[in-house]
């Protein structure tokens, strides 16, 4: 299978002199290009808070696949302004180091640098062989920059070439802001009239105390291109990824789940987040469904891997299949919810005067006091809405970056919201359906379609890895900076299930010991979040009680419900077959953490 081309959207909007139109530009471009991604013509990679590290990481990851690169934010003739990893702090970035990296992308057709005074960067990119670059010769107005980008990408999405899209965006601004400018302009170049007098206009220039401020001029976009290149005549990619060759398993006469479609659609969505899977597809061989399912399960986090494994082995549209659809959907949803709650707790610790919205307090309190049966019937939407409200109110950037876009879609796209609500309606009605109810096959089929939409929409979670940390030790030799030797659990890949071994590795940064952490780069602890006490590794906790015992099996447990009778928090294993009660008597450290979380959130 050929690798899909990538449209790379890089945005940076640190709190220092923020740009009000940048978020809207991000959303509009993404929605404009979304249909092409859904048709498998290309992949959109979207960075809302671009850092130097993330920029270089993904340019390496998408080697020779980037078709179009778009940057929007503050810039000047030498720099662009990015954001420090995991924060809102500005990160001044020298473009002399970024330009050669972009030039390594051999299939890059066009670069748009939608910031102030980027012509110098555009010319250097052209010199290094990039076929077409859009730059600016002076500070550009924030609103007009968004309008220019909007029309450019809408034109591309409609099937026009890069040159036609540039002309369309140029003429759009002419018509709107300079209606009397009817003279023929130089091809690929347009200068606007001056800013409207008396209005306060935001510009995308860098204005830091240690930089010289450029004189504000009228703005202009320029299209630079290689004379002998045909890139200007390039539209967006049109070739779709071929369907996977999956040998169907003979079916019976009874109604059956469409496991083959589930597997193919889930795998195709995974390709957006794990390009290494393309290598597996390069072999021109037929594959049976279980081969594909094994690859999917291998890349899913706990507990969704075990739940999907159970799901794909069910053969009938019956009560068991319907229940398992909901459990598998729950498994991927709860990872996201628990990560968000962990991040909110960290935020409250650093900002002790914070008072969270009532909607979050109420839904969170209910979540932490549910019985076992209540947990299965629990509708996560109010909790997700409370989380969303809190992140917006306090301007907290999501650790799981894709969550911001998922929540925006829930606000804007009625169909997605309706699908989520229908899934929850089925959950609530399931308790009223007997195992032999004649309506179950029809309901199960409907639920299957809702599940596929929601599960694939949350597959961005495979970008993040979960590891267990046992001990953290400081190593410091004379005249050298300290390093942190971390005894961590390493999961070995296997088709069904995982085994672990403990492994000492040295890092420049540290994390808490006896914890389960989530990170998007297993070789780097710069950006991670501690999921304890919501996710724990029983073997890590038991290791302190019996350090001579060797543990070789993964023992991740996820918070599930509360036992009022035993005053204990009850955790489920990743396969949902084992339960672990955490009380003050059994695991006091985890119990105290859960109590501390409740006190922090509710106050």
PDB file of N, CA and C in Angstrom, residues 266-351:
ATOM      1  N   UNK A 266     -10.849   0.452  11.258  1.00  0.00           N
ATOM      2  CA  UNK A 266     -10.010   0.810  12.404  1.00  0.00           C
ATOM      3  C   UNK A 266      -8.544   0.850  11.993  1.00  0.00           C
ATOM      4  N   UNK A 267      -8.116  -0.127  11.207  1.00  0.00           N
ATOM      5  CA  UNK A 267      -6.718  -0.162  10.776  1.00  0.00           C
ATOM      6  C   UNK A 267      -6.389   1.043   9.893  1.00  0.00           C
ATOM      7  N   UNK A 268      -7.272   1.371   8.952  1.00  0.00           N
ATOM      8  CA  UNK A 268      -7.024   2.517   8.076  1.00  0.00           C
ATOM      9  C   UNK A 268      -6.902   3.812   8.880  1.00  0.00           C
ATOM     10  N   UNK A 269      -7.705   3.956   9.938  1.00  0.00           N
ATOM     11  CA  UNK A 269      -7.606   5.153  10.762  1.00  0.00           C
ATOM     12  C   UNK A 269      -6.306   5.146  11.572  1.00  0.00           C
ATOM     13  N   UNK A 270      -5.863   3.976  11.973  1.00  0.00           N
ATOM     14  CA  UNK A 270      -4.605   3.878  12.711  1.00  0.00           C
ATOM     15  C   UNK A 270      -3.419   4.363  11.887  1.00  0.00           C
ATOM     16  N   UNK A 271      -3.494   4.185  10.576  1.00  0.00           N
ATOM     17  CA  UNK A 271      -2.398   4.609   9.709  1.00  0.00           C
ATOM     18  C   UNK A 271      -2.118   6.097   9.842  1.00  0.00           C
ATOM     19  N   UNK A 272      -3.126   6.880  10.211  1.00  0.00           N
ATOM     20  CA  UNK A 272      -2.940   8.320  10.372  1.00  0.00           C
ATOM     21  C   UNK A 272      -1.997   8.626  11.535  1.00  0.00           C
ATOM     22  N   UNK A 273      -1.960   7.744  12.516  1.00  0.00           N
ATOM     23  CA  UNK A 273      -1.217   8.014  13.741  1.00  0.00           C
ATOM     24  C   UNK A 273       0.015   7.131  13.911  1.00  0.00           C
ATOM     25  N   UNK A 274       0.109   6.056  13.140  1.00  0.00           N
ATOM     26  CA  UNK A 274       1.252   5.163  13.238  1.00  0.00           C
ATOM     27  C   UNK A 274       1.714   4.762  11.830  1.00  0.00           C
ATOM     28  N   UNK A 275       2.507   5.653  11.178  1.00  0.00           N
ATOM     29  CA  UNK A 275       2.941   5.384   9.805  1.00  0.00           C
ATOM     30  C   UNK A 275       3.762   4.106   9.650  1.00  0.00           C
ATOM     31  N   UNK A 276       4.352   3.594  10.748  1.00  0.00           N
ATOM     32  CA  UNK A 276       5.131   2.357  10.634  1.00  0.00           C
ATOM     33  C   UNK A 276       4.282   1.189  10.138  1.00  0.00           C
ATOM     34  N   UNK A 277       2.981   1.297  10.320  1.00  0.00           N
ATOM     35  CA  UNK A 277       2.099   0.214   9.872  1.00  0.00           C
ATOM     36  C   UNK A 277       2.092   0.082   8.350  1.00  0.00           C
ATOM     37  N   UNK A 278       2.499   1.137   7.652  1.00  0.00           N
ATOM     38  CA  UNK A 278       2.557   1.048   6.190  1.00  0.00           C
ATOM     39  C   UNK A 278       3.542  -0.030   5.739  1.00  0.00           C
ATOM     40  N   UNK A 279       4.630  -0.201   6.477  1.00  0.00           N
ATOM     41  CA  UNK A 279       5.629  -1.199   6.085  1.00  0.00           C
ATOM     42  C   UNK A 279       5.019  -2.594   6.050  1.00  0.00           C
ATOM     43  N   UNK A 280       4.133  -2.839   6.980  1.00  0.00           N
ATOM     44  CA  UNK A 280       3.479  -4.149   7.035  1.00  0.00           C
ATOM     45  C   UNK A 280       2.602  -4.372   5.805  1.00  0.00           C
ATOM     46  N   UNK A 281       2.092  -3.272   5.231  1.00  0.00           N
ATOM     47  CA  UNK A 281       1.197  -3.384   4.081  1.00  0.00           C
ATOM     48  C   UNK A 281       1.930  -3.440   2.750  1.00  0.00           C
ATOM     49  N   UNK A 282       3.223  -3.151   2.759  1.00  0.00           N
ATOM     50  CA  UNK A 282       3.950  -3.104   1.501  1.00  0.00           C
ATOM     51  C   UNK A 282       4.084  -4.477   0.857  1.00  0.00           C
ATOM     52  N   UNK A 283       3.971  -5.530   1.658  1.00  0.00           N
ATOM     53  CA  UNK A 283       4.025  -6.877   1.095  1.00  0.00           C
ATOM     54  C   UNK A 283       2.727  -7.168   0.344  1.00  0.00           C
ATOM     55  N   UNK A 284       2.854  -7.573  -0.901  1.00  0.00           N
ATOM     56  CA  UNK A 284       1.675  -7.841  -1.736  1.00  0.00           C
ATOM     57  C   UNK A 284       1.151  -9.249  -1.464  1.00  0.00           C
ATOM     58  N   UNK A 285       0.543  -9.432  -0.316  1.00  0.00           N
ATOM     59  CA  UNK A 285      -0.002 -10.739   0.051  1.00  0.00           C
ATOM     60  C   UNK A 285      -1.402 -10.554   0.581  1.00  0.00           C
ATOM     61  N   UNK A 286      -2.209 -11.577   0.408  1.00  0.00           N
ATOM     62  CA  UNK A 286      -3.538 -11.565   1.018  1.00  0.00           C
ATOM     63  C   UNK A 286      -3.402 -11.867   2.507  1.00  0.00           C
ATOM     64  N   UNK A 287      -4.258 -11.243   3.280  1.00  0.00           N
ATOM     65  CA  UNK A 287      -4.208 -11.455   4.718  1.00  0.00           C
ATOM     66  C   UNK A 287      -5.593 -11.841   5.222  1.00  0.00           C
ATOM     67  N   UNK A 288      -5.628 -12.713   6.180  1.00  0.00           N
ATOM     68  CA  UNK A 288      -6.891 -13.057   6.804  1.00  0.00           C
ATOM     69  C   UNK A 288      -7.202 -12.038   7.904  1.00  0.00           C
ATOM     70  N   UNK A 289      -8.460 -12.008   8.281  1.00  0.00           N
ATOM     71  CA  UNK A 289      -8.917 -10.991   9.231  1.00  0.00           C
ATOM     72  C   UNK A 289      -8.130 -11.021  10.529  1.00  0.00           C
ATOM     73  N   UNK A 290      -7.780 -12.206  11.002  1.00  0.00           N
ATOM     74  CA  UNK A 290      -7.127 -12.277  12.306  1.00  0.00           C
ATOM     75  C   UNK A 290      -5.722 -11.666  12.268  1.00  0.00           C
ATOM     76  N   UNK A 291      -5.074 -11.648  11.087  1.00  0.00           N
ATOM     77  CA  UNK A 291      -3.765 -10.990  10.985  1.00  0.00           C
ATOM     78  C   UNK A 291      -3.915  -9.486  11.223  1.00  0.00           C
ATOM     79  N   UNK A 292      -4.926  -8.928  10.599  1.00  0.00           N
ATOM     80  CA  UNK A 292      -5.180  -7.489  10.732  1.00  0.00           C
ATOM     81  C   UNK A 292      -5.568  -7.155  12.172  1.00  0.00           C
ATOM     82  N   UNK A 293      -6.431  -7.973  12.747  1.00  0.00           N
ATOM     83  CA  UNK A 293      -6.877  -7.730  14.116  1.00  0.00           C
ATOM     84  C   UNK A 293      -5.719  -7.801  15.106  1.00  0.00           C
ATOM     85  N   UNK A 294      -4.781  -8.715  14.864  1.00  0.00           N
ATOM     86  CA  UNK A 294      -3.620  -8.830  15.749  1.00  0.00           C
ATOM     87  C   UNK A 294      -2.798  -7.546  15.721  1.00  0.00           C
ATOM     88  N   UNK A 295      -2.618  -6.971  14.542  1.00  0.00           N
ATOM     89  CA  UNK A 295      -1.865  -5.714  14.431  1.00  0.00           C
ATOM     90  C   UNK A 295      -2.581  -4.575  15.157  1.00  0.00           C
ATOM     91  N   UNK A 296      -3.882  -4.535  14.997  1.00  0.00           N
ATOM     92  CA  UNK A 296      -4.662  -3.477  15.659  1.00  0.00           C
ATOM     93  C   UNK A 296      -4.523  -3.582  17.172  1.00  0.00           C
ATOM     94  N   UNK A 297      -4.743  -4.775  17.696  1.00  0.00           N
ATOM     95  CA  UNK A 297      -4.722  -4.980  19.146  1.00  0.00           C
ATOM     96  C   UNK A 297      -3.344  -4.697  19.719  1.00  0.00           C
ATOM     97  N   UNK A 298      -2.301  -5.023  18.943  1.00  0.00           N
ATOM     98  CA  UNK A 298      -0.941  -4.788  19.395  1.00  0.00           C
ATOM     99  C   UNK A 298      -0.676  -3.301  19.657  1.00  0.00           C
ATOM    100  N   UNK A 299      -1.327  -2.432  18.892  1.00  0.00           N
ATOM    101  CA  UNK A 299      -1.049  -1.001  18.982  1.00  0.00           C
ATOM    102  C   UNK A 299      -2.038  -0.233  19.859  1.00  0.00           C
ATOM    103  N   UNK A 300      -3.074  -0.909  20.325  1.00  0.00           N
ATOM    104  CA  UNK A 300      -4.026  -0.232  21.208  1.00  0.00           C
ATOM    105  C   UNK A 300      -3.516  -0.233  22.641  1.00  0.00           C
ATOM    106  N   UNK A 301      -3.827   0.801  23.401  1.00  0.00           N
ATOM    107  CA  UNK A 301      -3.444   0.801  24.810  1.00  0.00           C
ATOM    108  C   UNK A 301      -4.381  -0.076  25.638  1.00  0.00           C
ATOM    109  N   UNK A 302      -3.939  -0.445  26.829  1.00  0.00           N
ATOM    110  CA  UNK A 302      -4.853  -1.114  27.764  1.00  0.00           C
ATOM    111  C   UNK A 302      -5.878  -0.067  28.197  1.00  0.00           C
ATOM    112  N   UNK A 303      -7.143  -0.443  28.399  1.00  0.00           N
ATOM    113  CA  UNK A 303      -7.697  -1.787  28.349  1.00  0.00           C
ATOM    114  C   UNK A 303      -8.418  -2.045  27.032  1.00  0.00           C
ATOM    115  N   UNK A 304      -8.321  -1.091  26.127  1.00  0.00           N
ATOM    116  CA  UNK A 304      -9.054  -1.216  24.870  1.00  0.00           C
ATOM    117  C   UNK A 304      -8.537  -2.377  24.023  1.00  0.00           C
ATOM    118  N   UNK A 305      -7.262  -2.773  24.201  1.00  0.00           N
ATOM    119  CA  UNK A 305      -6.740  -3.901  23.427  1.00  0.00           C
ATOM    120  C   UNK A 305      -7.454  -5.192  23.791  1.00  0.00           C
ATOM    121  N   UNK A 306      -7.596  -5.442  25.096  1.00  0.00           N
ATOM    122  CA  UNK A 306      -8.265  -6.667  25.534  1.00  0.00           C
ATOM    123  C   UNK A 306      -9.747  -6.674  25.178  1.00  0.00           C
ATOM    124  N   UNK A 307     -10.382  -5.510  25.278  1.00  0.00           N
ATOM    125  CA  UNK A 307     -11.811  -5.449  24.965  1.00  0.00           C
ATOM    126  C   UNK A 307     -12.071  -5.655  23.474  1.00  0.00           C
ATOM    127  N   UNK A 308     -11.222  -5.076  22.630  1.00  0.00           N
ATOM    128  CA  UNK A 308     -11.399  -5.293  21.193  1.00  0.00           C
ATOM    129  C   UNK A 308     -11.089  -6.735  20.819  1.00  0.00           C
ATOM    130  N   UNK A 309     -10.119  -7.316  21.490  1.00  0.00           N
ATOM    131  CA  UNK A 309      -9.803  -8.721  21.240  1.00  0.00           C
ATOM    132  C   UNK A 309     -11.025  -9.599  21.510  1.00  0.00           C
ATOM    133  N   UNK A 310     -11.726  -9.326  22.605  1.00  0.00           N
ATOM    134  CA  UNK A 310     -12.953 -10.074  22.911  1.00  0.00           C
ATOM    135  C   UNK A 310     -14.019  -9.806  21.857  1.00  0.00           C
ATOM    136  N   UNK A 311     -14.146  -8.548  21.452  1.00  0.00           N
ATOM    137  CA  UNK A 311     -15.193  -8.172  20.508  1.00  0.00           C
ATOM    138  C   UNK A 311     -15.062  -8.898  19.173  1.00  0.00           C
ATOM    139  N   UNK A 312     -13.849  -8.957  18.620  1.00  0.00           N
ATOM    140  CA  UNK A 312     -13.680  -9.508  17.267  1.00  0.00           C
ATOM    141  C   UNK A 312     -13.856 -11.023  17.235  1.00  0.00           C
ATOM    142  N   UNK A 313     -13.933 -11.656  18.388  1.00  0.00           N
ATOM    143  CA  UNK A 313     -14.138 -13.107  18.401  1.00  0.00           C
ATOM    144  C   UNK A 313     -15.603 -13.494  18.606  1.00  0.00           C
ATOM    145  N   UNK A 314     -16.478 -12.514  18.736  1.00  0.00           N
ATOM    146  CA  UNK A 314     -17.906 -12.815  18.869  1.00  0.00           C
ATOM    147  C   UNK A 314     -18.535 -12.988  17.490  1.00  0.00           C
ATOM    148  N   UNK A 315     -19.470 -13.918  17.384  1.00  0.00           N
ATOM    149  CA  UNK A 315     -19.944 -14.342  16.066  1.00  0.00           C
ATOM    150  C   UNK A 315     -21.366 -13.923  15.754  1.00  0.00           C
ATOM    151  N   UNK A 316     -22.126 -13.454  16.731  1.00  0.00           N
ATOM    152  CA  UNK A 316     -23.536 -13.188  16.479  1.00  0.00           C
ATOM    153  C   UNK A 316     -23.934 -11.803  16.980  1.00  0.00           C
ATOM    154  N   UNK A 317     -24.943 -11.250  16.341  1.00  0.00           N
ATOM    155  CA  UNK A 317     -25.498  -9.959  16.759  1.00  0.00           C
ATOM    156  C   UNK A 317     -26.449 -10.194  17.929  1.00  0.00           C
ATOM    157  N   UNK A 318     -25.875 -10.532  19.071  1.00  0.00           N
ATOM    158  CA  UNK A 318     -26.685 -10.893  20.227  1.00  0.00           C
ATOM    159  C   UNK A 318     -26.413  -9.933  21.384  1.00  0.00           C
ATOM    160  N   UNK A 319     -26.977 -10.248  22.531  1.00  0.00           N
ATOM    161  CA  UNK A 319     -26.837  -9.401  23.709  1.00  0.00           C
ATOM    162  C   UNK A 319     -25.370  -9.270  24.130  1.00  0.00           C
ATOM    163  N   UNK A 320     -24.621 -10.354  24.028  1.00  0.00           N
ATOM    164  CA  UNK A 320     -23.208 -10.340  24.422  1.00  0.00           C
ATOM    165  C   UNK A 320     -22.409  -9.387  23.522  1.00  0.00           C
ATOM    166  N   UNK A 321     -22.676  -9.440  22.225  1.00  0.00           N
ATOM    167  CA  UNK A 321     -21.972  -8.565  21.281  1.00  0.00           C
ATOM    168  C   UNK A 321     -22.313  -7.099  21.535  1.00  0.00           C
ATOM    169  N   UNK A 322     -23.577  -6.825  21.795  1.00  0.00           N
ATOM    170  CA  UNK A 322     -24.015  -5.461  22.075  1.00  0.00           C
ATOM    171  C   UNK A 322     -23.333  -4.927  23.336  1.00  0.00           C
ATOM    172  N   UNK A 323     -23.283  -5.757  24.366  1.00  0.00           N
ATOM    173  CA  UNK A 323     -22.628  -5.351  25.608  1.00  0.00           C
ATOM    174  C   UNK A 323     -21.137  -5.106  25.399  1.00  0.00           C
ATOM    175  N   UNK A 324     -20.507  -5.964  24.578  1.00  0.00           N
ATOM    176  CA  UNK A 324     -19.067  -5.835  24.363  1.00  0.00           C
ATOM    177  C   UNK A 324     -18.724  -4.600  23.528  1.00  0.00           C
ATOM    178  N   UNK A 325     -19.604  -4.207  22.623  1.00  0.00           N
ATOM    179  CA  UNK A 325     -19.396  -2.965  21.888  1.00  0.00           C
ATOM    180  C   UNK A 325     -19.283  -1.778  22.849  1.00  0.00           C
ATOM    181  N   UNK A 326     -20.178  -1.749  23.819  1.00  0.00           N
ATOM    182  CA  UNK A 326     -20.176  -0.651  24.792  1.00  0.00           C
ATOM    183  C   UNK A 326     -18.937  -0.709  25.679  1.00  0.00           C
ATOM    184  N   UNK A 327     -18.546  -1.914  26.096  1.00  0.00           N
ATOM    185  CA  UNK A 327     -17.358  -2.051  26.933  1.00  0.00           C
ATOM    186  C   UNK A 327     -16.092  -1.606  26.190  1.00  0.00           C
ATOM    187  N   UNK A 328     -16.013  -1.925  24.915  1.00  0.00           N
ATOM    188  CA  UNK A 328     -14.824  -1.541  24.136  1.00  0.00           C
ATOM    189  C   UNK A 328     -14.791  -0.037  23.916  1.00  0.00           C
ATOM    190  N   UNK A 329     -15.937   0.534  23.651  1.00  0.00           N
ATOM    191  CA  UNK A 329     -16.052   1.996  23.517  1.00  0.00           C
ATOM    192  C   UNK A 329     -15.693   2.671  24.842  1.00  0.00           C
ATOM    193  N   UNK A 330     -16.147   2.099  25.964  1.00  0.00           N
ATOM    194  CA  UNK A 330     -15.821   2.633  27.285  1.00  0.00           C
ATOM    195  C   UNK A 330     -14.317   2.608  27.535  1.00  0.00           C
ATOM    196  N   UNK A 331     -13.660   1.527  27.078  1.00  0.00           N
ATOM    197  CA  UNK A 331     -12.243   1.338  27.392  1.00  0.00           C
ATOM    198  C   UNK A 331     -11.375   2.447  26.804  1.00  0.00           C
ATOM    199  N   UNK A 332     -11.695   2.873  25.583  1.00  0.00           N
ATOM    200  CA  UNK A 332     -10.884   3.931  24.971  1.00  0.00           C
ATOM    201  C   UNK A 332     -11.296   5.303  25.501  1.00  0.00           C
ATOM    202  N   UNK A 333     -12.575   5.452  25.856  1.00  0.00           N
ATOM    203  CA  UNK A 333     -13.041   6.731  26.408  1.00  0.00           C
ATOM    204  C   UNK A 333     -12.458   6.992  27.786  1.00  0.00           C
ATOM    205  N   UNK A 334     -12.371   5.954  28.602  1.00  0.00           N
ATOM    206  CA  UNK A 334     -11.934   6.167  29.982  1.00  0.00           C
ATOM    207  C   UNK A 334     -10.462   6.564  30.053  1.00  0.00           C
ATOM    208  N   UNK A 335      -9.635   6.092  29.127  1.00  0.00           N
ATOM    209  CA  UNK A 335      -8.219   6.504  29.119  1.00  0.00           C
ATOM    210  C   UNK A 335      -8.118   8.009  28.941  1.00  0.00           C
ATOM    211  N   UNK A 336      -8.919   8.535  28.019  1.00  0.00           N
ATOM    212  CA  UNK A 336      -8.918   9.972  27.750  1.00  0.00           C
ATOM    213  C   UNK A 336      -9.426  10.743  28.965  1.00  0.00           C
ATOM    214  N   UNK A 337     -10.529  10.266  29.558  1.00  0.00           N
ATOM    215  CA  UNK A 337     -11.103  10.946  30.723  1.00  0.00           C
ATOM    216  C   UNK A 337     -10.137  10.946  31.897  1.00  0.00           C
ATOM    217  N   UNK A 338      -9.521   9.796  32.187  1.00  0.00           N
ATOM    218  CA  UNK A 338      -8.605   9.711  33.319  1.00  0.00           C
ATOM    219  C   UNK A 338      -7.374  10.578  33.116  1.00  0.00           C
ATOM    220  N   UNK A 339      -6.905  10.681  31.881  1.00  0.00           N
ATOM    221  CA  UNK A 339      -5.763  11.561  31.585  1.00  0.00           C
ATOM    222  C   UNK A 339      -6.136  13.014  31.831  1.00  0.00           C
ATOM    223  N   UNK A 340      -7.318  13.414  31.388  1.00  0.00           N
ATOM    224  CA  UNK A 340      -7.765  14.803  31.585  1.00  0.00           C
ATOM    225  C   UNK A 340      -7.926  15.131  33.067  1.00  0.00           C
ATOM    226  N   UNK A 341      -8.479  14.190  33.835  1.00  0.00           N
ATOM    227  CA  UNK A 341      -8.631  14.425  35.279  1.00  0.00           C
ATOM    228  C   UNK A 341      -7.270  14.545  35.964  1.00  0.00           C
ATOM    229  N   UNK A 342      -6.321  13.730  35.535  1.00  0.00           N
ATOM    230  CA  UNK A 342      -4.969  13.813  36.098  1.00  0.00           C
ATOM    231  C   UNK A 342      -4.355  15.176  35.813  1.00  0.00           C
ATOM    232  N   UNK A 343      -4.569  15.673  34.609  1.00  0.00           N
ATOM    233  CA  UNK A 343      -4.000  16.976  34.249  1.00  0.00           C
ATOM    234  C   UNK A 343      -4.662  18.106  35.032  1.00  0.00           C
ATOM    235  N   UNK A 344      -5.974  18.016  35.230  1.00  0.00           N
ATOM    236  CA  UNK A 344      -6.663  19.036  36.018  1.00  0.00           C
ATOM    237  C   UNK A 344      -6.179  19.037  37.464  1.00  0.00           C
ATOM    238  N   UNK A 345      -5.888  17.878  37.999  1.00  0.00           N
ATOM    239  CA  UNK A 345      -5.369  17.795  39.362  1.00  0.00           C
ATOM    240  C   UNK A 345      -4.008  18.486  39.455  1.00  0.00           C
ATOM    241  N   UNK A 346      -3.133  18.246  38.457  1.00  0.00           N
ATOM    242  CA  UNK A 346      -1.837  18.917  38.434  1.00  0.00           C
ATOM    243  C   UNK A 346      -2.006  20.433  38.343  1.00  0.00           C
ATOM    244  N   UNK A 347      -2.971  20.859  37.539  1.00  0.00           N
ATOM    245  CA  UNK A 347      -3.207  22.295  37.385  1.00  0.00           C
ATOM    246  C   UNK A 347      -3.655  22.909  38.717  1.00  0.00           C
ATOM    247  N   UNK A 348      -4.534  22.198  39.429  1.00  0.00           N
ATOM    248  CA  UNK A 348      -5.023  22.710  40.717  1.00  0.00           C
ATOM    249  C   UNK A 348      -3.896  22.764  41.743  1.00  0.00           C
ATOM    250  N   UNK A 349      -2.990  21.813  41.694  1.00  0.00           N
ATOM    251  CA  UNK A 349      -1.865  21.807  42.624  1.00  0.00           C
ATOM    252  C   UNK A 349      -0.983  23.036  42.415  1.00  0.00           C
ATOM    253  N   UNK A 350      -0.790  23.424  41.145  1.00  0.00           N
ATOM    254  CA  UNK A 350       0.055  24.582  40.838  1.00  0.00           C
ATOM    255  C   UNK A 350      -0.699  25.899  40.968  1.00  0.00           C
ATOM    256  N   UNK A 351      -2.044  25.831  40.924  1.00  0.00           N
ATOM    257  CA  UNK A 351      -2.879  27.029  41.017  1.00  0.00           C
ATOM    258  C   UNK A 351      -3.932  26.799  42.091  1.00  0.00           C
TER     259      UNK A 351
END
